[in-house]
Amino acid sequence: MDQKNFIVAIVLSVLIIVGWQSFFPTKHTTPPPAPVTQAVPGAPAATPGTAPGVGTAPPAAPGAAPAAVAETFVARPEALAKSPRVTFTTPELLGSISLKGGRIDDVQLAKHRETLDPKSDPVPVLSPLGSEHPYYAEFGWSASDKALALPGPDTMWTADKPTLAPGQPVKLSWDNGQNLTFVLAISIDDHFMFDVKQSVENKSDKPVTLFPWGLVIRYGQPKAEGTYVLHEGPYGVFNGSLKEFGYSDFKGNKQQKMETTGGWVGITDKYWMATLVPDQKIKTDVSIKQTGSDTEPKYQIDYVAPGLSIAPGATGDNDQHLFAGAKIVKVIDDYREKYGIERFDLTIDWGWFSFFTKPLFWLLEWLYAQIGNFGLAIMALTVLVKAAFFPLANKSYAAMSKMKRLQPEMEKLKQRYGEDKQRMNQELMQLYRREKVNPAAGCLPIVVQIPVFFALYKVLYTTIEMRHQPFFGWIKDLSAPDPLTILTGFGLVQWNVPEFLHFFNIGLWPLFMGVTMFLQQKLNPAPTDPVQARVFQFLPIMFTFMMAPFSAGLVIYWAWSNTLSIGQQYFIMKRHGAPVGKQAVPAAALPATPPPADKKPNKTKPKKG
Amino acid sequence: MTCLARLAPTPANRQFPGRMMSFALPSLLLRGAIRLYQLTLAYFFVGACRYEPSCSAYAAEAVMVHGALRGTLLAAHRFCRCAPWGQGGFDPVPAPRVTAGRAGLSCQSARRA
């Protein structure tokens, strides 16, 4: 009867889950490729700041020219061809700098592809105007004096060489016709950092005050994967503290302004980002805003440095960095050291438990360096965790074996004293003493595995180091779910499984994990609470469904961890002669219970521990 | 209707005769949460307990007998006592300190809350 109810309950829950998914399909935030508005070349929108009369108040950094004409986008190479360019190829980057506007607007990751196919496109970090999703960085100057001609989005710069390479910086220059020469000296390294040194040489006969700025603009809201687990969007460290924003925080062209000394401001995706790093010693005004419209938003992050008063004959300059690339942990940490960037490590979202997640990542990366496969490194990590708690777990399993052997006798006790809990417990304790059952190790050895599991989940989800990392056989990407799923006939039939069936689309590794859970349950003693016992019988199935959408690496960890536990437990139980599996020792085979001593219940004092 | 517990005796108040049980909302919610844990996550702790009753059963009983606040404190104390180097064994929820007469009072205050 109870069993029947339980099955009905399970069927109902499954129906609810499936029904929910078909009625409320997961919304995708990105609209289909829509016509992209392209900024029309025009005068730089150098809008003077709040107090233009006083030369010291910084004007705001300009954004994309507001006047816009709807235009459909073109393919990346075509968009790139619209302007003369300085190209660069480094071990990690492919790209170019537009001489029109002096924009860094073409950066692709040489070592990271869009999909598992090595022939797929390299991942774009920055893209030019006119392409599907323009995303670029610009550096310039503002002035309170409106008569000054300043370089803008349409300015044609002159480069001193056609290509840029690590150790061979390029110098873009432009003369404004008013005896001011503007220079952008851009250099790159072997990874993802651009050093941009802006300078102005004043050859006129009067001093000028200029406010250097840097900005990053991104057109359109990218599809964020799972913002509950990981932050994606604009963020930065301002005066030492991290602030994270969602794209939707700026809906209705809202704006956030911060004043900071040191730190950085950027826009991040899960694995890559474009981040401005101003000179760490100067006080800057940072703003993050949306421009355009809510349907065709542009997100802009910018900062304005304090004004430079440049005397006649003098040169004023401003040095800054732009990170445009993959958030590789070691690279990020090295940049933090090398350039003294305040809290640059926070560009990677390690979450609240970074004090644990990050060391686990280091350990995993070290194991990877020794073994050469991240899947094996995860397995080795599991062995280390198990080894650390091996003696404690042994103790627990020994206790468990004895308990399991005593189960029939306990049943007898329960039948005799079931009504009187106190008495029952006393009898139980006597039984334990007689049979020399030591208390189990407690839940600590199990509890410590929870943070390991969580940290591994976070590391697999967050770090680019895990992206597209293969295991053996069909697992080509440990950070993605197992691709060989039931509904594709384990890879035999390739079809697009409809969304409402995803819940049932379980991969091979999750199935194997479910089997290990089931086997482990067979070794464990059944819980004394009958409802609990019945519910637990179904939990391996529930967990199989629940774990199926998770990254293969995590499922492999769990399955492997269970396998190790089962081995250890099986060995210990055999040694203690506990019944393994279902066959229980007949109650008659056990020594008879001595007549229960008559004690008054209610007086037993709890043992102090 | 002095107290629900008198109408529906349970093993717990048979264990501590004269003691009322807490049916106030906080204690009910806590016990619901404990039950949810017992039917899900407790799965991973089968057979690991050093104490009888287990921490979750102890907590449920403590909250029922002593109310949400004192019950939670007792449960927390019990949880902290469970360590591989510590003791183990039979460790029931202590009997309430109050007498039957005062228990009636606390029952009323529970209803008001």
XYZ file of C-alpha atoms in Angstrom:
722
model
C 0.000 0.000 0.000
C 2.700 2.439 1.085
C 4.800 1.352 -1.839
C 1.942 2.102 -4.197
C 1.523 5.603 -2.790
C 5.172 6.223 -3.137
C 5.234 5.226 -6.783
C 2.225 7.459 -7.416
C 4.091 10.316 -5.731
C 7.146 9.789 -7.909
C 5.095 9.625 -11.097
C 3.331 12.840 -10.099
C 6.575 14.669 -9.404
C 8.005 13.600 -12.736
C 4.824 14.805 -14.458
C 5.128 18.157 -12.710
C 8.754 18.557 -13.747
C 8.037 17.637 -17.360
C 4.888 19.756 -17.451
C 6.711 22.719 -16.026
C 9.436 22.492 -18.600
C 7.024 22.286 -21.533
C 4.853 25.132 -20.279
C 7.704 27.369 -19.211
C 10.587 26.633 -21.529
C 13.857 28.160 -20.474
C 14.096 31.586 -21.995
C 17.119 32.460 -24.031
C 18.201 35.977 -23.422
C 19.810 36.640 -26.770
C 17.465 37.684 -29.506
C 18.072 36.139 -32.913
C 20.690 37.977 -34.940
C 19.090 41.351 -35.398
C 20.137 44.275 -37.501
C 22.920 45.992 -35.682
C 23.067 49.710 -35.445
C 26.351 51.051 -36.527
C 27.789 54.196 -35.186
C 27.961 56.841 -37.809
C 31.311 58.485 -37.977
C 31.015 61.963 -36.644
C 32.513 64.457 -34.329
C 33.728 62.925 -31.080
C 30.960 63.232 -28.569
C 33.234 64.839 -26.061
C 30.631 66.026 -23.652
C 32.149 68.260 -21.055
C 31.569 67.195 -17.514
C 29.554 68.792 -14.809
C 31.683 71.865 -14.308
C 33.214 72.795 -17.627
C 34.154 76.274 -16.489
C 36.685 74.983 -14.004
C 39.403 73.253 -15.920
C 39.999 70.667 -13.232
C 36.686 68.838 -13.332
C 37.076 65.837 -15.596
C 34.821 65.635 -18.609
C 33.100 62.342 -19.151
C 34.550 59.856 -21.550
C 32.690 59.842 -24.816
C 30.825 56.827 -25.975
C 29.718 55.531 -29.322
C 28.421 58.385 -31.397
C 24.759 58.670 -30.468
C 23.433 59.407 -33.947
C 22.971 55.968 -35.467
C 21.663 54.451 -38.619
C 20.267 50.945 -38.687
C 22.476 48.741 -40.791
C 22.718 45.003 -41.077
C 25.969 43.456 -40.016
C 28.477 41.861 -42.324
C 30.876 38.961 -41.871
C 33.919 39.599 -39.718
C 36.524 39.752 -42.561
C 34.352 42.242 -44.453
C 33.895 44.395 -41.395
C 37.641 44.320 -40.811
C 38.348 45.357 -44.406
C 36.577 48.677 -43.877
C 39.615 50.238 -42.255
C 43.385 50.043 -42.711
C 44.865 47.967 -39.892
C 47.943 47.080 -37.921
C 47.878 43.307 -37.536
C 49.310 41.084 -34.810
C 49.845 37.374 -34.278
C 51.118 36.158 -30.919
C 51.220 32.665 -29.414
C 47.759 33.276 -27.933
C 46.176 36.056 -29.969
C 45.218 36.805 -33.554
C 43.946 40.207 -34.488
C 44.428 43.761 -35.560
C 44.049 47.383 -34.577
C 41.896 49.704 -36.642
C 43.776 52.823 -37.745
C 40.422 54.521 -38.132
C 39.649 55.646 -34.594
C 42.734 53.890 -33.201
C 40.491 51.123 -31.892
C 41.539 47.725 -30.577
C 38.574 45.957 -32.109
C 39.800 42.631 -33.443
C 41.094 40.115 -30.921
C 40.657 36.369 -31.313
C 42.046 33.611 -29.113
C 44.478 31.482 -31.099
C 44.325 28.564 -28.658
C 40.597 28.474 -27.925
C 38.031 27.370 -30.466
C 34.288 27.975 -30.451
C 33.505 24.244 -30.350
C 35.314 20.950 -29.798
C 36.093 20.816 -33.520
C 39.706 22.007 -33.857
C 38.736 23.522 -37.223
C 36.035 25.720 -35.719
C 36.534 29.483 -35.469
C 38.846 30.892 -32.846
C 36.896 32.515 -30.021
C 36.505 36.256 -30.636
C 37.039 38.506 -27.646
C 36.787 41.856 -29.432
C 35.008 42.459 -32.739
C 34.901 45.455 -35.106
C 32.055 47.826 -35.860
C 29.922 46.453 -38.657
C 30.270 42.848 -37.461
C 27.479 40.984 -35.688
C 28.380 42.001 -32.147
C 30.837 44.910 -32.123
C 32.966 44.952 -28.989
C 36.032 47.139 -28.813
C 38.326 49.347 -26.771
C 39.172 52.957 -27.447
C 41.542 55.432 -25.834
C 41.352 59.192 -26.179
C 41.341 62.609 -24.605
C 38.667 65.050 -23.520
C 39.012 68.765 -22.980
C 36.925 71.540 -21.554
C 38.093 73.806 -24.340
C 35.727 73.032 -27.202
C 37.938 74.760 -29.749
C 40.568 72.021 -29.415
C 40.530 69.420 -32.181
C 40.732 65.979 -30.543
C 41.061 62.525 -32.053
C 37.669 60.789 -32.385
C 36.068 57.590 -33.669
C 36.691 58.725 -37.255
C 40.255 59.928 -36.903
C 42.698 58.269 -39.279
C 45.885 57.476 -37.374
C 49.292 56.850 -38.900
C 51.197 53.767 -37.805
C 54.974 53.530 -37.783
C 54.887 49.885 -38.837
C 52.330 47.502 -40.379
C 52.475 44.783 -37.721
C 52.663 44.529 -33.984
C 54.419 41.741 -32.094
C 55.575 41.052 -28.522
C 58.616 43.232 -27.947
C 57.897 45.317 -31.038
C 55.391 48.025 -30.097
C 53.587 50.099 -32.655
C 53.177 53.862 -32.510
C 50.000 55.447 -33.861
C 50.163 59.203 -34.245
C 47.884 62.022 -35.313
C 48.437 65.747 -35.662
C 45.421 67.870 -34.873
C 46.504 70.818 -37.024
C 46.712 72.991 -33.894
C 50.275 72.014 -33.071
C 49.265 69.102 -30.847
C 50.593 65.646 -31.719
C 48.660 62.742 -30.227
C 50.358 59.354 -29.904
C 49.076 55.906 -28.949
C 52.022 53.592 -28.283
C 50.609 50.061 -28.144
C 52.549 46.960 -27.163
C 51.483 43.381 -26.514
C 52.943 40.416 -24.672
C 52.749 36.657 -25.146
C 49.363 36.462 -23.471
C 46.481 38.911 -23.364
C 47.721 42.245 -22.059
C 47.923 45.356 -24.216
C 49.968 48.221 -22.866
C 48.567 51.494 -24.202
C 50.611 54.615 -23.581
C 48.795 57.769 -24.630
C 50.808 60.952 -25.026
C 50.342 64.466 -26.320
C 53.146 66.735 -27.413
C 52.256 70.388 -27.121
C 54.064 72.380 -29.808
C 51.702 75.326 -29.535
C 52.441 78.475 -27.563
C 49.801 78.044 -24.881
C 49.260 75.358 -22.238
C 46.474 72.824 -22.732
C 44.589 70.695 -20.227
C 43.550 67.245 -21.431
C 41.793 64.391 -19.686
C 42.923 60.966 -20.918
C 40.276 58.251 -20.948
C 39.821 54.643 -21.933
C 36.630 52.780 -22.725
C 35.253 49.423 -23.758
C 31.934 49.216 -25.615
C 29.982 46.057 -26.240
C 26.971 45.930 -28.550
C 24.079 43.690 -27.572
C 23.548 41.613 -24.450
C 25.417 38.328 -24.663
C 23.796 35.081 -23.657
C 24.795 34.397 -20.093
C 25.046 30.748 -19.128
C 24.244 30.510 -15.479
C 24.494 33.715 -13.555
C 23.528 32.009 -10.299
C 26.764 30.125 -10.219
C 29.002 32.607 -11.890
C 28.978 36.336 -12.512
C 28.923 37.532 -16.110
C 28.671 41.176 -17.078
C 30.279 44.471 -16.110
C 32.371 44.491 -12.957
C 35.413 45.996 -11.375
C 37.484 46.604 -8.281
C 36.973 50.091 -6.941
C 39.059 51.279 -4.014
C 39.883 47.706 -3.205
C 36.398 46.227 -3.263
C 34.766 44.162 -5.971
C 31.481 45.277 -7.514
C 29.594 43.049 -9.925
C 26.714 44.151 -12.122
C 24.276 42.346 -14.365
C 23.555 43.677 -17.823
C 19.956 44.240 -16.804
C 21.041 46.575 -13.979
C 21.530 49.220 -16.656
C 18.164 48.798 -18.386
C 16.681 52.135 -19.382
C 20.167 53.551 -20.032
C 21.072 53.666 -16.360
C 24.531 54.524 -15.217
C 26.864 53.721 -12.322
C 29.644 56.080 -11.363
C 32.576 55.255 -9.116
C 35.648 57.133 -8.043
C 38.644 54.959 -7.419
C 42.379 54.816 -7.021
C 43.739 51.520 -8.268
C 41.738 48.533 -9.403
C 40.228 47.715 -12.764
C 36.933 47.757 -14.659
C 35.811 45.275 -17.273
C 33.113 43.243 -18.961
C 33.379 39.503 -18.545
C 31.950 36.381 -20.077
C 32.326 32.998 -18.457
C 35.832 32.408 -19.793
C 37.008 35.670 -21.393
C 36.914 39.332 -20.680
C 37.886 42.812 -21.819
C 39.173 44.800 -18.878
C 40.670 48.253 -18.512
C 43.459 48.707 -16.018
C 44.207 52.377 -15.369
C 47.459 53.577 -13.850
C 47.153 52.166 -10.301
C 48.433 55.336 -8.620
C 46.046 57.921 -10.037
C 42.511 58.729 -8.989
C 40.076 57.975 -11.774
C 36.378 58.436 -12.447
C 34.856 55.198 -13.622
C 31.435 54.830 -15.147
C 29.446 51.841 -16.373
C 26.379 52.493 -18.469
C 23.992 51.319 -21.133
C 23.477 53.424 -24.210
C 21.305 52.797 -27.232
C 17.937 51.269 -26.409
C 16.742 48.360 -24.311
C 16.184 46.314 -27.476
C 19.566 47.208 -28.972
C 21.680 48.014 -25.952
C 25.310 48.970 -25.909
C 27.227 48.533 -22.694
C 30.037 50.896 -21.974
C 32.662 50.902 -19.271
C 35.049 53.790 -19.140
C 37.352 55.750 -16.932
C 38.667 59.288 -17.049
C 42.081 60.122 -15.617
C 42.856 63.436 -13.901
C 43.550 66.327 -16.271
C 47.060 66.752 -17.607
C 48.215 70.342 -17.867
C 50.708 70.347 -20.678
C 52.919 73.422 -20.947
C 54.105 74.646 -24.370
C 56.904 72.419 -25.552
C 56.081 69.690 -23.033
C 54.588 66.218 -23.424
C 51.881 64.734 -21.215
C 51.236 61.040 -21.037
C 49.036 58.385 -19.473
C 49.923 54.705 -19.261
C 47.306 51.980 -18.957
C 46.589 48.358 -19.773
C 43.861 46.545 -21.582
C 43.311 42.848 -20.924
C 41.515 41.178 -23.816
C 41.654 37.423 -23.575
C 41.056 34.213 -21.689
C 40.902 34.214 -17.888
C 43.671 31.679 -17.348
C 44.337 31.520 -13.621
C 48.117 31.583 -13.800
C 48.187 34.380 -16.376
C 45.809 36.512 -14.314
C 47.829 35.939 -11.132
C 51.061 36.797 -12.934
C 49.597 40.061 -14.212
C 48.520 40.953 -10.718
C 52.112 40.548 -9.560
C 53.805 42.075 -12.557
C 51.737 45.239 -12.867
C 50.628 45.485 -9.253
C 46.965 45.478 -10.278
C 44.808 45.624 -7.199
C 42.773 42.417 -6.720
C 43.161 41.385 -10.348
C 42.636 37.796 -9.151
C 38.985 38.689 -8.567
C 38.447 38.831 -12.332
C 37.841 35.089 -11.940
C 34.711 34.397 -9.936
C 35.879 31.856 -7.374
C 32.778 32.485 -5.301
C 32.419 32.879 -1.553
C 34.522 29.845 -0.838
C 37.534 30.984 -2.837
C 39.756 30.193 0.157
C 38.987 26.560 -0.541
C 38.105 26.525 -4.226
C 41.351 28.131 -5.341
C 43.727 25.792 -3.436
C 41.758 22.841 -4.798
C 42.266 24.222 -8.282
C 46.009 24.569 -7.673
C 46.202 20.986 -6.448
C 44.237 19.800 -9.455
C 46.444 21.762 -11.835
C 49.566 20.365 -10.184
C 48.220 16.828 -10.538
C 47.391 17.608 -14.161
C 50.977 18.743 -14.726
C 52.184 15.358 -13.375
C 49.651 13.152 -15.139
C 48.684 15.048 -18.262
C 44.931 14.491 -18.185
C 42.453 16.454 -16.131
C 40.098 13.487 -15.816
C 42.872 11.390 -14.293
C 43.885 14.365 -12.161
C 40.343 14.462 -10.750
C 40.566 10.732 -10.006
C 43.943 11.193 -8.337
C 42.513 14.015 -6.255
C 39.720 11.693 -5.159
C 42.284 9.113 -4.079
C 44.116 11.764 -2.037
C 40.917 12.820 -0.275
C 39.999 9.203 0.426
C 43.508 8.432 1.651
C 43.423 11.321 4.116
C 40.330 9.844 5.743
C 41.155 6.214 5.167
C 41.627 5.209 8.838
C 38.522 7.059 9.961
C 36.446 5.588 7.173
C 37.775 2.131 8.037
C 36.612 2.604 11.596
C 33.196 3.653 10.364
C 32.894 0.711 8.034
C 33.931 -1.663 10.803
C 31.224 -0.245 13.058
C 28.791 -0.428 10.197
C 29.629 -4.078 9.541
C 28.956 -5.041 13.130
C 25.741 -3.056 13.130
C 24.653 -4.819 10.005
C 25.444 -8.191 11.543
C 23.422 -7.264 14.604
C 20.464 -6.027 12.634
C 18.287 -9.146 13.172
C 18.837 -8.956 16.913
C 17.974 -5.291 16.903
C 14.738 -6.140 15.156
C 13.971 -8.538 17.951
C 14.669 -5.869 20.539
C 12.453 -3.486 18.693
C 9.606 -5.959 18.708
C 10.002 -6.489 22.400
C 10.519 -2.891 23.565
C 9.421 -0.877 20.550
C 6.818 0.956 22.600
C 9.315 2.156 25.205
C 11.996 4.167 23.489
C 14.108 4.649 26.584
C 14.154 0.981 27.413
C 14.773 0.062 23.835
C 17.819 2.317 23.684
C 19.225 0.878 26.897
C 18.881 -2.618 25.573
C 20.520 -1.511 22.365
C 23.475 -0.050 24.219
C 23.879 -3.250 26.194
C 23.874 -5.182 22.976
C 26.564 -2.906 21.562
C 28.704 -3.340 24.656
C 28.336 -7.081 24.561
C 29.205 -7.273 20.900
C 31.985 -4.700 21.274
C 30.573 -2.344 18.690
C 32.710 0.779 18.762
C 30.992 3.958 17.851
C 31.396 4.905 14.217
C 33.765 7.679 13.228
C 30.880 10.077 12.964
C 29.905 12.134 10.015
C 33.111 14.171 9.798
C 34.795 12.034 7.095
C 31.667 12.442 4.994
C 31.177 16.108 5.790
C 34.667 17.000 4.532
C 33.752 15.606 1.147
C 31.001 18.181 0.705
C 33.331 21.175 0.246
C 35.535 19.077 -2.038
C 32.530 18.207 -4.172
C 31.333 21.798 -4.254
C 34.772 23.216 -5.020
C 35.279 20.716 -7.812
C 31.908 21.667 -9.243
C 32.864 25.334 -9.132
C 36.316 24.730 -10.632
C 34.889 22.605 -13.462
C 32.265 25.220 -14.144
C 34.386 28.329 -13.823
C 37.920 27.830 -15.002
C 38.889 27.916 -18.643
C 41.565 25.336 -17.824
C 38.799 22.707 -17.691
C 37.164 23.792 -20.935
C 37.404 21.229 -23.731
C 39.586 18.951 -21.594
C 39.146 15.322 -22.639
C 38.891 12.128 -20.642
C 39.026 8.642 -22.106
C 36.551 7.366 -24.647
C 33.625 9.536 -25.489
C 34.232 12.299 -22.953
C 35.841 15.068 -24.966
C 34.949 17.879 -22.591
C 34.974 17.289 -18.841
C 33.233 20.598 -18.220
C 30.182 19.589 -20.304
C 27.558 16.896 -19.606
C 28.167 13.374 -20.877
C 27.182 13.423 -24.578
C 26.283 9.719 -24.891
C 22.726 9.922 -23.638
C 19.842 7.457 -23.520
C 17.577 9.339 -25.893
C 20.259 9.467 -28.571
C 20.694 5.701 -28.270
C 24.014 6.443 -26.563
C 25.270 8.408 -29.520
C 23.826 6.184 -32.271
C 21.021 8.534 -33.314
C 21.866 12.183 -33.631
C 18.802 14.353 -33.219
C 17.826 17.441 -31.328
C 16.256 16.161 -28.154
C 13.349 18.501 -27.328
C 13.763 20.537 -24.213
C 11.008 18.862 -22.198
C 12.776 15.528 -22.571
C 16.141 16.808 -21.349
C 15.317 15.632 -17.850
C 15.265 12.038 -19.074
C 18.273 12.362 -21.308
C 20.813 10.687 -19.084
C 24.380 10.013 -20.128
C 26.418 6.852 -19.599
C 28.563 8.183 -16.777
C 25.553 9.412 -14.752
C 24.013 5.947 -15.197
C 27.200 4.337 -13.960
C 27.194 6.748 -11.020
C 23.630 5.675 -10.207
C 24.725 2.032 -10.231
C 27.593 2.748 -7.826
C 25.166 4.536 -5.504
C 22.846 1.557 -5.624
C 25.660 -0.886 -4.843
C 26.885 1.227 -1.972
C 23.402 1.288 -0.553
C 23.334 -2.502 -0.607
C 26.448 -2.513 1.586
C 25.101 0.014 4.080
C 22.829 -1.008 6.909
C 19.246 -0.009 6.291
C 18.087 2.974 8.320
C 15.869 2.045 11.244
C 13.176 4.519 10.265
C 10.964 2.598 7.782
C 9.890 5.711 5.842
C 13.499 6.772 5.552
C 14.462 3.286 4.410
C 11.849 3.321 1.664
C 12.688 6.826 0.449
C 16.392 6.000 0.370
C 15.747 3.096 -1.975
C 14.702 5.609 -4.603
C 17.446 8.143 -4.018
C 20.050 6.554 -6.321
C 17.517 6.973 -9.133
C 16.737 10.537 -8.114
C 20.417 11.429 -7.928
C 21.045 9.888 -11.332
C 18.459 12.239 -12.816
C 19.745 15.171 -10.818
C 23.403 14.691 -11.665
C 22.872 13.990 -15.374
C 22.959 17.653 -16.467
C 26.158 18.338 -14.526
C 29.630 18.387 -16.011
C 31.026 14.959 -16.847
C 34.055 15.674 -14.641
C 31.871 15.997 -11.572
C 29.885 12.857 -12.347
C 33.118 10.946 -12.929
C 34.403 12.213 -9.581
C 31.311 10.973 -7.797
C 31.212 7.621 -9.543
C 34.908 7.054 -8.877
C 34.606 8.175 -5.272
C 31.730 5.725 -4.752
C 33.723 2.955 -6.406
C 36.644 3.528 -4.030
C 34.300 3.571 -1.029
C 32.579 0.397 -2.129
C 35.920 -1.375 -2.479
C 37.079 -0.282 0.957
C 33.742 -1.036 2.577
C 33.405 -4.431 0.931
C 36.875 -5.439 2.096
C 36.249 -4.336 5.685
C 32.836 -5.952 5.839
C 34.170 -9.256 4.551
C 36.859 -9.133 7.204
C 34.286 -8.552 9.919
C 32.054 -11.234 8.551
C 29.149 -8.937 7.975
C 26.519 -10.063 5.526
C 27.166 -8.350 2.228
C 24.123 -7.778 0.130
C 20.666 -8.842 1.127
C 21.210 -12.110 2.931
C 20.958 -11.462 6.637
C 22.222 -13.690 9.403
C 19.250 -15.531 10.886
C 18.394 -14.176 14.287
C 18.629 -17.622 15.855
C 22.312 -17.812 15.055
C 23.003 -14.955 17.409
C 23.439 -15.325 21.154
C 20.163 -15.031 22.987
C 19.403 -11.784 24.709
C 19.772 -11.940 28.466
C 16.665 -10.982 30.406
C 16.388 -7.205 30.367
C 17.480 -5.525 33.553
C 14.677 -3.566 35.102
C 15.635 0.024 35.292
C 13.544 3.091 35.607
C 13.387 4.971 32.385
C 13.819 8.713 32.290
C 16.755 8.806 34.667
C 19.561 8.078 32.276
C 21.849 11.023 32.082
C 23.358 11.889 28.762
C 26.973 10.972 28.496
C 29.308 13.870 28.382
C 31.573 13.773 25.398
C -8.297 22.730 25.185
C -5.445 23.432 27.494
C -2.852 21.976 25.249
C -2.766 19.947 22.088
C -0.251 17.595 23.578
C -2.755 16.350 26.160
C -5.216 15.468 23.433
C -2.682 13.672 21.317
C -0.092 11.962 23.459
C 3.040 10.874 21.654
C 6.034 8.820 22.726
C 7.864 12.005 23.596
C 5.528 13.125 26.324
C 5.147 9.627 27.581
C 8.867 9.760 28.032
C 8.625 12.991 29.988
C 5.252 12.715 31.698
C 3.501 16.013 32.253
C 5.645 17.791 29.751
C 3.863 19.668 26.982
C 5.191 19.629 23.526
C 5.817 22.642 21.397
C 3.478 23.009 18.467
C 4.415 26.615 17.852
C 5.145 27.559 14.279
C 8.945 27.911 14.611
C 9.252 24.462 16.115
C 6.970 22.947 13.468
C 8.992 24.578 10.689
C 12.247 23.367 12.198
C 10.930 19.840 12.506
C 9.730 19.983 8.898
C 13.192 21.030 7.783
C 14.800 18.253 9.832
C 12.432 15.697 8.303
C 13.261 16.935 4.828
C 16.940 16.488 5.616
C 16.302 13.017 7.037
C 14.627 11.922 3.825
C 17.221 13.371 1.455
C 20.736 14.371 2.468
C 20.841 12.022 5.438
C 21.231 9.377 2.756
C 24.938 10.123 2.680
C 25.366 9.651 6.409
C 23.789 6.227 6.783
C 25.591 4.235 9.430
C 28.019 7.009 10.283
C 26.442 8.170 13.546
C 28.354 7.778 16.798
C 25.376 8.590 18.917
C 21.957 7.146 19.484
C 19.676 8.863 18.645
C 21.325 10.419 15.593
C 21.854 14.161 15.525
C 18.825 14.792 13.347
C 16.528 12.642 15.482
C 17.972 14.323 18.565
C 17.330 17.755 17.071
C 13.766 16.906 16.115
C 13.013 15.630 19.614
C 14.811 18.501 21.324
C 12.853 21.055 19.343
C 9.611 19.247 20.048
C 10.211 18.910 23.760
C 12.107 22.111 24.526
C 10.782 24.448 21.844
C 12.548 26.014 18.888
C 15.100 28.121 20.735
C 16.335 25.815 23.470
C 15.907 22.830 21.169
C 18.184 24.402 18.574
C 20.806 25.167 21.207
C 20.680 21.609 22.525
C 20.963 20.238 18.980
C 23.898 22.511 18.215
C 25.622 21.375 21.407
C 25.025 17.766 20.465
C 26.350 18.310 16.951
C 29.519 19.849 18.325
C 30.020 16.858 20.602
C 30.140 14.511 17.603
C 33.767 14.187 16.560
C 35.891 11.168 15.734
C 37.942 11.614 18.913
C 34.994 12.160 21.216
C 32.641 9.772 22.963
C 29.714 8.018 21.447
C 26.781 5.993 22.508
C 23.388 6.563 24.026
C 22.757 10.279 24.422
C 19.077 11.107 24.706
C 17.530 14.561 24.816
C 17.635 15.757 28.432
C 14.352 15.933 30.294
C 12.858 19.404 30.509
C 13.759 21.327 33.627
C 10.302 22.831 34.071
C 7.521 21.219 36.046
C 4.187 20.259 34.607
C 2.547 23.407 35.980
C 4.973 25.744 34.319
C 4.818 23.761 31.140
C 1.196 24.838 30.821
C 2.366 28.428 30.927
C 4.900 27.927 28.204
C 2.277 26.195 26.128
C 0.121 29.294 26.311
C 2.939 31.569 25.388
C 3.672 29.302 22.459
C 0.120 29.661 21.249
C 0.355 33.419 21.471
C 3.459 33.457 19.337
